[in-house]
Coordinates of C-alpha atoms in Angstrom, one line a residue:
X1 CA 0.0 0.0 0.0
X2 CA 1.1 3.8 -1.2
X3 CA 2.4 4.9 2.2
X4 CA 1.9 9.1 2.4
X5 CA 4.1 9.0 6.0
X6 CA 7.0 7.1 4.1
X7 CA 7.1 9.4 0.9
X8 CA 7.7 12.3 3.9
X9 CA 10.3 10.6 5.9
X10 CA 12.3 9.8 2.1
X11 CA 11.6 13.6 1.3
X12 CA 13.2 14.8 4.3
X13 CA 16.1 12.5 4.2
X14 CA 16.5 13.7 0.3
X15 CA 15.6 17.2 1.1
X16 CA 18.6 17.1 4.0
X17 CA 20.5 15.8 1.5
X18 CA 20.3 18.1 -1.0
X19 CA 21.1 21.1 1.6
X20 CA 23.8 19.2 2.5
X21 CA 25.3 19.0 -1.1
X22 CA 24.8 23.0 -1.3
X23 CA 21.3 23.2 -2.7
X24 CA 19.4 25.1 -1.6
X25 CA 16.2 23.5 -2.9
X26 CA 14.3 21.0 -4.2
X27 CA 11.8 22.2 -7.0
X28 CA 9.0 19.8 -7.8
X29 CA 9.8 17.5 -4.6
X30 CA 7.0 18.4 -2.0
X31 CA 4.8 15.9 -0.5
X32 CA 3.9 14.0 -3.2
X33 CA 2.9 16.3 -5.8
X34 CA 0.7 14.0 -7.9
X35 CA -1.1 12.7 -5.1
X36 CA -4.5 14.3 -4.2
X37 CA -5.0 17.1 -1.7
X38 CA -6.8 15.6 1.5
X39 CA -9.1 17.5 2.8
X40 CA -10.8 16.6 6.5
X41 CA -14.4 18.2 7.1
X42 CA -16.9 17.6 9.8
X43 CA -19.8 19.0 7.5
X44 CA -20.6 16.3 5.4
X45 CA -23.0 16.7 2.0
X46 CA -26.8 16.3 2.7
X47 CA -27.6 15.4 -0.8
X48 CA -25.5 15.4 -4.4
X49 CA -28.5 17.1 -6.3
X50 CA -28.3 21.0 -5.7
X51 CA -32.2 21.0 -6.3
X52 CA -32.2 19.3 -2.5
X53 CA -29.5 21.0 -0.6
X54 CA -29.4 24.1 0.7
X55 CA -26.9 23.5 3.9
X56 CA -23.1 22.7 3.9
X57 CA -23.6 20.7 0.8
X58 CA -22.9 23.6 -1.0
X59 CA -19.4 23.3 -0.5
X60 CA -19.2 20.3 -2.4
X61 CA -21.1 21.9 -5.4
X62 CA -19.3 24.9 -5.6
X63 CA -16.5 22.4 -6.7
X64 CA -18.1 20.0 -9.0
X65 CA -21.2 21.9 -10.5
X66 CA -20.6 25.6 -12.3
X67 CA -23.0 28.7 -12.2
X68 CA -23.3 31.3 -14.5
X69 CA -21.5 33.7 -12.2
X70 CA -19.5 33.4 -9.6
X71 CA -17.4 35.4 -6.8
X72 CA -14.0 36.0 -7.5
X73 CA -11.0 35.5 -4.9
X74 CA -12.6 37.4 -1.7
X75 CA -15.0 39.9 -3.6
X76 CA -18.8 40.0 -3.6
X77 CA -19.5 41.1 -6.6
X78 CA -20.1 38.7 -9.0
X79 CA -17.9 37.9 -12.6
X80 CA -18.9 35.8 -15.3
X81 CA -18.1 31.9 -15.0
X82 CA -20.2 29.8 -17.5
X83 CA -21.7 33.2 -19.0
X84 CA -19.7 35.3 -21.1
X85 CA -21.1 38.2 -20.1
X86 CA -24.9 39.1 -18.1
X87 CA -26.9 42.1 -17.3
X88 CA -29.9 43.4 -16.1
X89 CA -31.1 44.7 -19.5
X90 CA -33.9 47.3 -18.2
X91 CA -33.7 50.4 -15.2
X92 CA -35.9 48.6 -13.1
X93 CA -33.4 45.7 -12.3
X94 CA -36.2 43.2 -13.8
X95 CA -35.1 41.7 -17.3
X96 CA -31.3 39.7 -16.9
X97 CA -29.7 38.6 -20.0
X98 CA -26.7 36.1 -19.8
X99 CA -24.8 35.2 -23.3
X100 CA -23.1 31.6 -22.4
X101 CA -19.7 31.0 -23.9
X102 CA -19.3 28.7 -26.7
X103 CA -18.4 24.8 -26.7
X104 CA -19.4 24.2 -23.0
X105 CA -19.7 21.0 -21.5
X106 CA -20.8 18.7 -18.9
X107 CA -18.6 16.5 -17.4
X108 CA -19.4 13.4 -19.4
X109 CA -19.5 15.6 -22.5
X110 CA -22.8 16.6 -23.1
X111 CA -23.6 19.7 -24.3
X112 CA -24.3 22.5 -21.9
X113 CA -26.5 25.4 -23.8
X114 CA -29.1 28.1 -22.9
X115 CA -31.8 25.1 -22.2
X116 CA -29.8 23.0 -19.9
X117 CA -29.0 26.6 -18.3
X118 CA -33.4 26.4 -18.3
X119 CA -33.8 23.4 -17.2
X120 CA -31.2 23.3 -14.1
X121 CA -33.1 26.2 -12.5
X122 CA -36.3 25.4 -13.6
X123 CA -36.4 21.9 -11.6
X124 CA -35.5 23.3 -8.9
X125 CA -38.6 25.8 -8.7
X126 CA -40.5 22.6 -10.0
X127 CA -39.4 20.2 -7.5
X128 CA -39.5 23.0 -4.7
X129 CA -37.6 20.3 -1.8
X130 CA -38.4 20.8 1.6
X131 CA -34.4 21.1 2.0
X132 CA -33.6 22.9 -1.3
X133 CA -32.9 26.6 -2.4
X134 CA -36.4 27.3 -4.1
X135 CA -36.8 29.8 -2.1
X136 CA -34.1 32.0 -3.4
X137 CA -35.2 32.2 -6.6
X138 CA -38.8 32.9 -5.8
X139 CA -38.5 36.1 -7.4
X140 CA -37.9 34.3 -10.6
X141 CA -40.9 34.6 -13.4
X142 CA -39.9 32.9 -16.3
X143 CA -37.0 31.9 -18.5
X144 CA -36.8 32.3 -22.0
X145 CA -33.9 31.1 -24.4
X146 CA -32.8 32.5 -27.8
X147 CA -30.8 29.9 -29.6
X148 CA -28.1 28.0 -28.0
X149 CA -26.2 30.9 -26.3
X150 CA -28.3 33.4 -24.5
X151 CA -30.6 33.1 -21.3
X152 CA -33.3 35.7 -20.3
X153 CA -34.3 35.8 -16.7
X154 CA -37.7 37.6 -16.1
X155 CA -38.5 38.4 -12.5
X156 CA -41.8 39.1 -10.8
X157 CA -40.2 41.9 -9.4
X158 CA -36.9 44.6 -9.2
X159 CA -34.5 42.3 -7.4
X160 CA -30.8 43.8 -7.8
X161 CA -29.7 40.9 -6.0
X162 CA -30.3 38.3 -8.7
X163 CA -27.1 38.3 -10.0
X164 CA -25.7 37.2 -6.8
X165 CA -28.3 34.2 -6.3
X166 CA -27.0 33.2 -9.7
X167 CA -23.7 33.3 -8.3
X168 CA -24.7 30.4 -6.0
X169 CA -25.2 26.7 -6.0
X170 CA -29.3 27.4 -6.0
X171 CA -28.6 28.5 -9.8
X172 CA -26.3 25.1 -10.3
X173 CA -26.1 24.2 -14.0
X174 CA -26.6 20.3 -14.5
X175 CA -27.1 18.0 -17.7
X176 CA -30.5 17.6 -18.4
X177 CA -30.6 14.1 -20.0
X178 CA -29.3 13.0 -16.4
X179 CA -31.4 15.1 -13.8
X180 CA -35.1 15.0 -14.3
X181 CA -37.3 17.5 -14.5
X182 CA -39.3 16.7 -12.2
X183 CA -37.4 14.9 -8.8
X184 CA -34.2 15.0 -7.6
X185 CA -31.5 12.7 -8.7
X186 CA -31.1 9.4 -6.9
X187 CA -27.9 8.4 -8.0
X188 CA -24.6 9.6 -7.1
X189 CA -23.3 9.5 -11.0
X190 CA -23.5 13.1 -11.6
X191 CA -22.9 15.7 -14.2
X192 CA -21.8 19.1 -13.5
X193 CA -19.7 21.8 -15.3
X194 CA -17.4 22.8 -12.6
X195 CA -13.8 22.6 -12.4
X196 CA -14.2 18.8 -10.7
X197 CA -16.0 16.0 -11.5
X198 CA -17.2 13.6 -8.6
X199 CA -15.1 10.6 -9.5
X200 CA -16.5 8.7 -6.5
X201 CA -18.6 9.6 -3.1
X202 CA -19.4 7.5 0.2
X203 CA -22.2 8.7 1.9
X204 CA -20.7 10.4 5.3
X205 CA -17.4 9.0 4.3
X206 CA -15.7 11.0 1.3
X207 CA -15.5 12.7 -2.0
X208 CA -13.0 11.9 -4.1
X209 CA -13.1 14.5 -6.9
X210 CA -10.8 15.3 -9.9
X211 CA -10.0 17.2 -12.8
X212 CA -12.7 17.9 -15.0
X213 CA -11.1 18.2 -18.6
X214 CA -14.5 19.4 -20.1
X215 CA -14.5 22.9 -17.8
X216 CA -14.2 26.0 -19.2
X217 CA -14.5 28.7 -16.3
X218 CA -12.7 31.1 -14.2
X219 CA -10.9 29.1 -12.0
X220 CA -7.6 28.1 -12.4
X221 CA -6.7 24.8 -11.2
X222 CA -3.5 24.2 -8.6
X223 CA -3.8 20.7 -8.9
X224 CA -5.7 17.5 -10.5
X225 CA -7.1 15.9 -7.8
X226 CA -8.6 16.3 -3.9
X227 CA -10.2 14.0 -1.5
X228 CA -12.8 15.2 1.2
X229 CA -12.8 13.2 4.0
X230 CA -16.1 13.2 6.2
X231 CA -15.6 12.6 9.9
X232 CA -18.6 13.1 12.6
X233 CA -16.6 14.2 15.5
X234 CA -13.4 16.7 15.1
X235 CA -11.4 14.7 17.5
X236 CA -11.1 12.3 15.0
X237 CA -10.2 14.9 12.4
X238 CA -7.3 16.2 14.4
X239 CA -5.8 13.0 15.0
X240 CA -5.9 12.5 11.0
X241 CA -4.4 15.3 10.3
X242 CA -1.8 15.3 13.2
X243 CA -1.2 11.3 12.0
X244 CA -0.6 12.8 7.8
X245 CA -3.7 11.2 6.8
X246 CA -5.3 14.0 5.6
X247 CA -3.8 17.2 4.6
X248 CA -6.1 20.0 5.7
X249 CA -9.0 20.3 8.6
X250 CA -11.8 23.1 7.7
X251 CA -15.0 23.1 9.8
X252 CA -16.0 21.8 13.0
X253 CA -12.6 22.8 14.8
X254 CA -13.6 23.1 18.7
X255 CA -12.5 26.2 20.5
X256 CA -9.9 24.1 22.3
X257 CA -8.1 22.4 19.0
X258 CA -7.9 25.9 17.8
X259 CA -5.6 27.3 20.6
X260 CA -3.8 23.8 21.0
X261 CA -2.7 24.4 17.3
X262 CA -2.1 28.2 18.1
X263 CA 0.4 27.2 21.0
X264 CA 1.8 24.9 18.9
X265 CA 2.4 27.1 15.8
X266 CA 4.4 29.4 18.3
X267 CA 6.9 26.4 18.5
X268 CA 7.2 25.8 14.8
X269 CA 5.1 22.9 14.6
X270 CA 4.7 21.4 10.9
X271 CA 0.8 22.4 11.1
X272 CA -0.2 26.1 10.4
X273 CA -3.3 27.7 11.7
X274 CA -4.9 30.1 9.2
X275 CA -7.6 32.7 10.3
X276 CA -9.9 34.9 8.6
X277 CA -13.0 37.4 9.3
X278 CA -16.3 35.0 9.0
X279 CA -19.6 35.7 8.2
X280 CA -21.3 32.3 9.1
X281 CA -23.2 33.0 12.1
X282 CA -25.4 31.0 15.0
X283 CA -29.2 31.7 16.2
X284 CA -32.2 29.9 18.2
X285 CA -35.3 29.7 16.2
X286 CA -38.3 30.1 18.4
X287 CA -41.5 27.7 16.9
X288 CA -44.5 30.5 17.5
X289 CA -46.8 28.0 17.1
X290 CA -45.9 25.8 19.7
X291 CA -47.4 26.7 22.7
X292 CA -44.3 26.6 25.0
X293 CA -43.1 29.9 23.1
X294 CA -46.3 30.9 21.6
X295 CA -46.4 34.2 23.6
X296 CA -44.0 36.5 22.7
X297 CA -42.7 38.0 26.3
X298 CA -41.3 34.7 26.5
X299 CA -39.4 34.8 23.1
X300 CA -38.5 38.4 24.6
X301 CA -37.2 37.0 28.4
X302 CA -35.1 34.4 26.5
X303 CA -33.6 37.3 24.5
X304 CA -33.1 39.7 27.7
X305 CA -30.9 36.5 29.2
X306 CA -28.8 35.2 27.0
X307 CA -25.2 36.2 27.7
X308 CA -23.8 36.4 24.6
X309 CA -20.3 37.3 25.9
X310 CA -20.1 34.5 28.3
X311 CA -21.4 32.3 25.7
X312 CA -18.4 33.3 23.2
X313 CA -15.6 33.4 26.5
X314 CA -16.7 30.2 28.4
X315 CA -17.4 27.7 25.2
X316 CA -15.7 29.0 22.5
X317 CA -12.9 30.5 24.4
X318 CA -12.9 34.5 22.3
X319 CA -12.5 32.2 19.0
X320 CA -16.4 33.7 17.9
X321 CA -17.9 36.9 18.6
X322 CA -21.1 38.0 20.4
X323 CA -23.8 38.5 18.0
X324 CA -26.7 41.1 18.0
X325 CA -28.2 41.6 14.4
X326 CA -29.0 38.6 12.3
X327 CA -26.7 40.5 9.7
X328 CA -23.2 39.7 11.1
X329 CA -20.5 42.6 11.4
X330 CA -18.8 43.0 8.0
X331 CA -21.5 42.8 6.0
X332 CA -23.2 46.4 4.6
X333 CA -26.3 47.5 6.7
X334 CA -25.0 45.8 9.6
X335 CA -26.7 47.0 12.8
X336 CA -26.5 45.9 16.6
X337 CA -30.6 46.1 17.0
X338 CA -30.4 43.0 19.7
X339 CA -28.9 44.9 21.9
X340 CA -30.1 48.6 20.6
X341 CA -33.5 46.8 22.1
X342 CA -32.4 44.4 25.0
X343 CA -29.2 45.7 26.4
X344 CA -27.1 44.1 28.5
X345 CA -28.5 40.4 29.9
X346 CA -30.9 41.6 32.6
X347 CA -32.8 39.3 35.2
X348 CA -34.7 42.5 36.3
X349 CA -36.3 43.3 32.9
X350 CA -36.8 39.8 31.9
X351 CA -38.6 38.6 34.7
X352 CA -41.0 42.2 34.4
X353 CA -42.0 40.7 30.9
X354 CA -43.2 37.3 32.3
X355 CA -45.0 39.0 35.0
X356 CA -46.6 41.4 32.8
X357 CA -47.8 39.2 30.6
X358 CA -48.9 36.8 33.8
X359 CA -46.5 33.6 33.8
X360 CA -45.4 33.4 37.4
X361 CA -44.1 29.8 37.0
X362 CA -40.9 28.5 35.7
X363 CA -41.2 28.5 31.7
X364 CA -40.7 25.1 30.8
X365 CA -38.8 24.4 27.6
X366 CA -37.1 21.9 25.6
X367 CA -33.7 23.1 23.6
X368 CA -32.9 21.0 20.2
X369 CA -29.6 21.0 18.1
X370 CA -27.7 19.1 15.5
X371 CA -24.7 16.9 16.8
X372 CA -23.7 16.1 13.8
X373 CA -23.3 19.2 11.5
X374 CA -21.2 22.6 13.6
X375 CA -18.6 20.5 15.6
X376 CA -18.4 18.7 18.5
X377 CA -18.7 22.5 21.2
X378 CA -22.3 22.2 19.6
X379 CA -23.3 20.7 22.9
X380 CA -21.4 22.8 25.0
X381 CA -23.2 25.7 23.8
X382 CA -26.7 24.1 24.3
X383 CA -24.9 23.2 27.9
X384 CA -24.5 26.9 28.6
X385 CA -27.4 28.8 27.5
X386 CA -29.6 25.8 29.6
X387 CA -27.1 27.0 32.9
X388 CA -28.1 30.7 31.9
X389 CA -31.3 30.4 31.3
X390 CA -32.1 27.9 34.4
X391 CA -29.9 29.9 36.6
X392 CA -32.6 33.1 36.6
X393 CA -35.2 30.7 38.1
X394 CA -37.2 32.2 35.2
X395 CA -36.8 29.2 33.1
X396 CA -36.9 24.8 33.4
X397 CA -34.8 24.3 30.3
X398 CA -33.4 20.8 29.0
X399 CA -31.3 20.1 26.1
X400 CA -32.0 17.4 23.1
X401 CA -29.2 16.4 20.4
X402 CA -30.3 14.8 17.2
X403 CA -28.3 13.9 14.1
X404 CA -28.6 16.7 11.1
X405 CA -30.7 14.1 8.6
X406 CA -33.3 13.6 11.6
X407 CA -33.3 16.8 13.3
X408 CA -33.7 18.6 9.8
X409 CA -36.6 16.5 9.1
X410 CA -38.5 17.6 12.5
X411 CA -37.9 21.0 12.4
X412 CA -39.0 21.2 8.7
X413 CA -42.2 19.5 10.0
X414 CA -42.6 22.1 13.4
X415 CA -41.2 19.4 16.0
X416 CA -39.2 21.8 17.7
X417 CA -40.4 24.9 20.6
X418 CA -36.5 25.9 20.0
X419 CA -33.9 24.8 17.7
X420 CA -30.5 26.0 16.8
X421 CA -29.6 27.0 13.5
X422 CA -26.0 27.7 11.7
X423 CA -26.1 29.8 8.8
X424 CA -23.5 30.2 6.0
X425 CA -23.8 33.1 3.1
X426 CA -25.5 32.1 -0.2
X427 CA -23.7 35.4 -0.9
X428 CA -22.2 38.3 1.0
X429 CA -25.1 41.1 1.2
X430 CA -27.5 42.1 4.3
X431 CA -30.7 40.3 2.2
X432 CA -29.1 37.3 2.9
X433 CA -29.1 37.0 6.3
X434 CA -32.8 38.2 6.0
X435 CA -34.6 37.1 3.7
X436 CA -34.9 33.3 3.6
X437 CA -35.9 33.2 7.0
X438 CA -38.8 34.7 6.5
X439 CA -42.2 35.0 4.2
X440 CA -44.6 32.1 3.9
X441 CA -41.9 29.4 2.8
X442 CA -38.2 30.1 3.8
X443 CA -35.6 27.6 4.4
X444 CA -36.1 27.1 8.7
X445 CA -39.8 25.6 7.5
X446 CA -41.9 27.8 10.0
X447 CA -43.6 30.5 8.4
X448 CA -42.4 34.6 9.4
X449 CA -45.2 36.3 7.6
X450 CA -44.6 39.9 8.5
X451 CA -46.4 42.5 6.1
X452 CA -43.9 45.2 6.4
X453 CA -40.8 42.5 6.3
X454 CA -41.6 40.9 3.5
X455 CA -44.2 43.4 1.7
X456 CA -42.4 46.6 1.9
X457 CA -38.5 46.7 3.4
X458 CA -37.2 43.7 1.3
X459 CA -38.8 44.7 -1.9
X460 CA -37.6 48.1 -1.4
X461 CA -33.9 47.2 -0.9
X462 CA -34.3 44.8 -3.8
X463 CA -35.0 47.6 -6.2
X464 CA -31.3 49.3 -5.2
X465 CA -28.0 48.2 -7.0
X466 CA -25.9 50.1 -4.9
X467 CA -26.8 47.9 -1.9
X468 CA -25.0 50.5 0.6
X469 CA -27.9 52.5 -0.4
X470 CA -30.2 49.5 0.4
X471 CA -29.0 49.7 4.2
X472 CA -32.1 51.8 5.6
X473 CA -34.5 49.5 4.6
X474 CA -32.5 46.5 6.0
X475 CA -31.5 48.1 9.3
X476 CA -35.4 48.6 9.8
X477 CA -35.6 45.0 8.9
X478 CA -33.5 44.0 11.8
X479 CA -35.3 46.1 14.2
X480 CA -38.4 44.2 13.6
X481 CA -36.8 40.9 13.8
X482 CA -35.3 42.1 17.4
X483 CA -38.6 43.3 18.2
X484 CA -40.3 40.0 17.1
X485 CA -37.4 37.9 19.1
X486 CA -38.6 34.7 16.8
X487 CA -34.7 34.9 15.4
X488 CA -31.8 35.0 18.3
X489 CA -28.8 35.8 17.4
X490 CA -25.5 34.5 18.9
X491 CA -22.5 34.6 17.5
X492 CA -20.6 35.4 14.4
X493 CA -17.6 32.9 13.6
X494 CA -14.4 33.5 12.5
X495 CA -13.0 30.8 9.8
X496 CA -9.9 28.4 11.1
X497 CA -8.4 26.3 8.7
X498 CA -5.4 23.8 10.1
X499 CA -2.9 22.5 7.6
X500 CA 0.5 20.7 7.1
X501 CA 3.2 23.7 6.1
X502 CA 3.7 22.0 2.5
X503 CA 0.3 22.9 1.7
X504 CA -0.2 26.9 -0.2
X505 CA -3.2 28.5 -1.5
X506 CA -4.7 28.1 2.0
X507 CA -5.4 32.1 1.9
X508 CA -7.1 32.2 -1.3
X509 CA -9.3 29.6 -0.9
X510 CA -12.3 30.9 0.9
X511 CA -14.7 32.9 -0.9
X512 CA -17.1 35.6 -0.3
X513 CA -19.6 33.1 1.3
X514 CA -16.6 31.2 3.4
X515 CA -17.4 28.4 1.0
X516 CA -13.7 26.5 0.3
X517 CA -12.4 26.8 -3.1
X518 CA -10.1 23.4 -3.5
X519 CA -8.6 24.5 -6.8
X520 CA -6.5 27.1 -5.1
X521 CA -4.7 24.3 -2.8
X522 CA -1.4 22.7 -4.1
X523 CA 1.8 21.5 -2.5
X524 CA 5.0 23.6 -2.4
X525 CA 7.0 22.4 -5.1
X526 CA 10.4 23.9 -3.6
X527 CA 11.6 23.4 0.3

């Protein structure tokens, strides 16, 4: 068996060698150049059909599947991938024209034209999965095609974020003589346009992906081949990358492995820590129609409580930040209406909202989150906020874990009083981290109908290209959400990636939407 531990020791031993002999370097040597990138994740793909996904499966897709547009190196506007070029094609941000380049392909060689570009997004309206990005491209009318080359979205209404939704796995392009119209793809033999193909996936275990000679895009491949590796617990993760089994760990890091690898980069360890500014975030969704949380000065006590500072010091040891808009900092209309509204955590003012509203007994209330999908301090966090919340004598709080394919389902179906959500960008603007939680049908399954929300603010930004000028209507936006408290905000993450020193392209790899780019990793070819 190919042994990756023995290739480093007879690298070293050569590389000494060479240093020895009065060179300075060895070009082309590395770890193994022709042998795939390893990548370790604890967020594992929910489904291979973007029509079904709209989670952490996206990081897969950005890799194998290919959008019209995407987001180049760390900016949020999008460029042209698949398209040549695209516009909006009237004033009122409405019409958008995209003109495809020519000869593109699928991965198995079938054409890709302007009615596969149809087809892709039109299933995904079609099938409208419980799990799936529908939602964010409700706006959309109807497509039309002329000839082979150009695509003409028509929307219902002025939405000047469109071209970023496009930008996104929600707007995947896939071969239509392999994905039906009409239901998601059961198979796991796939056909996208992106810069990989899947060349073979184990449910939960790994994706091993590689070059796709068909793809004709904007990126620019580092190397032919990676391999995700799936783990359910990060522990496990660590010790593969601390043993050379895999080459990089992104997602699901715990507070503690973070600052262990901190430490040990301050004593030149082989394994380099990597940080950057996130915008993935953490909340509690409140059920309203369960009667536990049904009245709203409950929603409101739980909000006047939570110790967002302790929260971030105690279980993730300062490696987050404390949280009070749903729109985290960094992002354009930003605000901090949480705490404009609530303050600092207050057993005073919380307890006067019970009372007011006549609940004299403890509130009592059943917490559910996902052990399977944010990391292993998951639980830890849930530990806290029960102490916190218990600790006022305001509240008899206990804590349930379920796996992500099981707790998805239930909260989908209105299981849950209170469940904890992650969120990662579709794309980097304010609407984002607004607008598919709420309306009729959004992607937490629980409906937010709001007529001001959803008839008036979003609309209004929507109608504004320049989106800084967009940020009155979306700071009002998170002012009701704060007042409605059916949305908690907690924390805003920063990304961590761990990896073995021969590894570069570590700090281009993350996009605008912290989504991992693996055809910007390669291995050092000199030492």
């Amino acid at each position: 068996m190919f042994s990756r531990k023995r290739l480093l020791r007879g690298m070293a031993m050569l590389s000494t060698t060479a240093v020895l002999a009065g060179c300075g370097s060895l070009s082309g040597g590395g770890r193994g150049e022709d042998e795939p990138i390893v990548v370790g994740t604890t967020s594992a793909p929910s489904a291979l059909d973007p029509a079904g996904a709209w989670d952490g499966s996206w990081e897969l897709y950005r890799n194998i599947y290919q959008s019209l547009l995407h987001f180049p190196n760390s900016s949020g506007t999008p460029e042209p991938d698949a398209a040549k070029s695209c516009g909006f094609t009237d004033n009122a941000s409405q019409v958008y024209r995209c003109t495809l380049k020519e000869g593109l392909k699928f991965s198995n060689g079938h054409p890709l034209d302007a009615k596969a570009v149809k087809h892709s997004i039109e299933r995904t309206l079609k099938i409208n999965a419980a799990t799936g990005p529908a939602q964010l491209l409700e706006s959309l009318d109807r497509i039309e095609t002329s000839g082979d080359g150009t695509v003409i979205f028509h929307l219902k209404e002025p939405n000047a974020t469109f071209p970023l939704i496009l930008a996104t796995p929600a707007a995947a392009l896939v071969d239509p003589e392999v994905y039906p119209a009409d239901k998601l793809l059961k198979s796991d033999d796939i056909a996208g346009s992106g810069p990989y193909k899947l060349e073979s996936y184990e449910a939960g275990e790994k994706s091993e992906l590689v070059k796709n000679d068909h793809y004709q895009g904007a990126a620019k491949l580092k190397n032919d081949a990676v391999t995700i590796e799936y783990f359910k617990e990060s522990g496990r993760m660590v010790k593969a990358l601390e043993g050379e089994d895999i080459d990089l760990a992104f997602r699901g890091l715990t507070p503690e492995q973070i600052i262990s690898f901190e430490d040990a980069q301050s004593k030149d360890s082989s394994i380099k820590l990597s940080e950057a500014t996130g915008t993935e975030i953490r909340y509690l969704v409140f059920n309203p129609k369960d009667p536990s949380v049904k009245n709203p000065a409950v929603r409101e006590a739980i909000a006047q409580l939570i110790d967002r500072k302790a929260l971030v010091r105690e279980v993730y040891k300062r490696t987050a930040e404390p949280l009070y808009s749903m729109v985290p900092g960094g992002i354009t209309g930003h605000t901090s209406a949480f705490y404009d509204k609530y303050g600092e955590p207050s057993h005073r003012k919380a307890k006067e909202l019970l009372t007011t509203a006549g609940i004299n007994e403890p509130v009592k209330l059943t917490l559910w989150y996902t052990t399977d999908r944010y990391g292993a301090t998951t639980q830890a966090e849930f530990e806290e906020i029960k102490r916190q919340l218990n600790g006022s004598g305001l509240f008899d709080v206990t804590i349930e874990g379920r796996e992500w394919n099981e707790f998805q389902k239930a909260y989908q179906k209105g299981k849950y009083p209170v469940f904890g959500r992650g969120w990662f960008p579709d794309f980097p603007d304010a609407d984002n981290y607004i607008g598919p939680f709420v309306g009729k049908q959004n992607a937490l399954g629980i409906p937010y109908e709001d007529a001001k929300l959803t008839g008036t603010l979003l609309p209004k930004s929507r109608q504004q290209s320049d989106r800084g000028a967009a940020g009155a209507s979306l700071k009002e936006a998170q002012r009701i959400l704060a007042e409605d408290a059916r949305l908690l905000p907690l924390w805003q993450g920063r990304v961590y990636i761990a990896a073995h020193e021969e590894i570069a392209g570590v700090e281009w790899a993350i996009d605008a939407s912290t989504i991992m780019r693996m055809w910007e990793l390669h291995r050092k070819s000199s030492w």
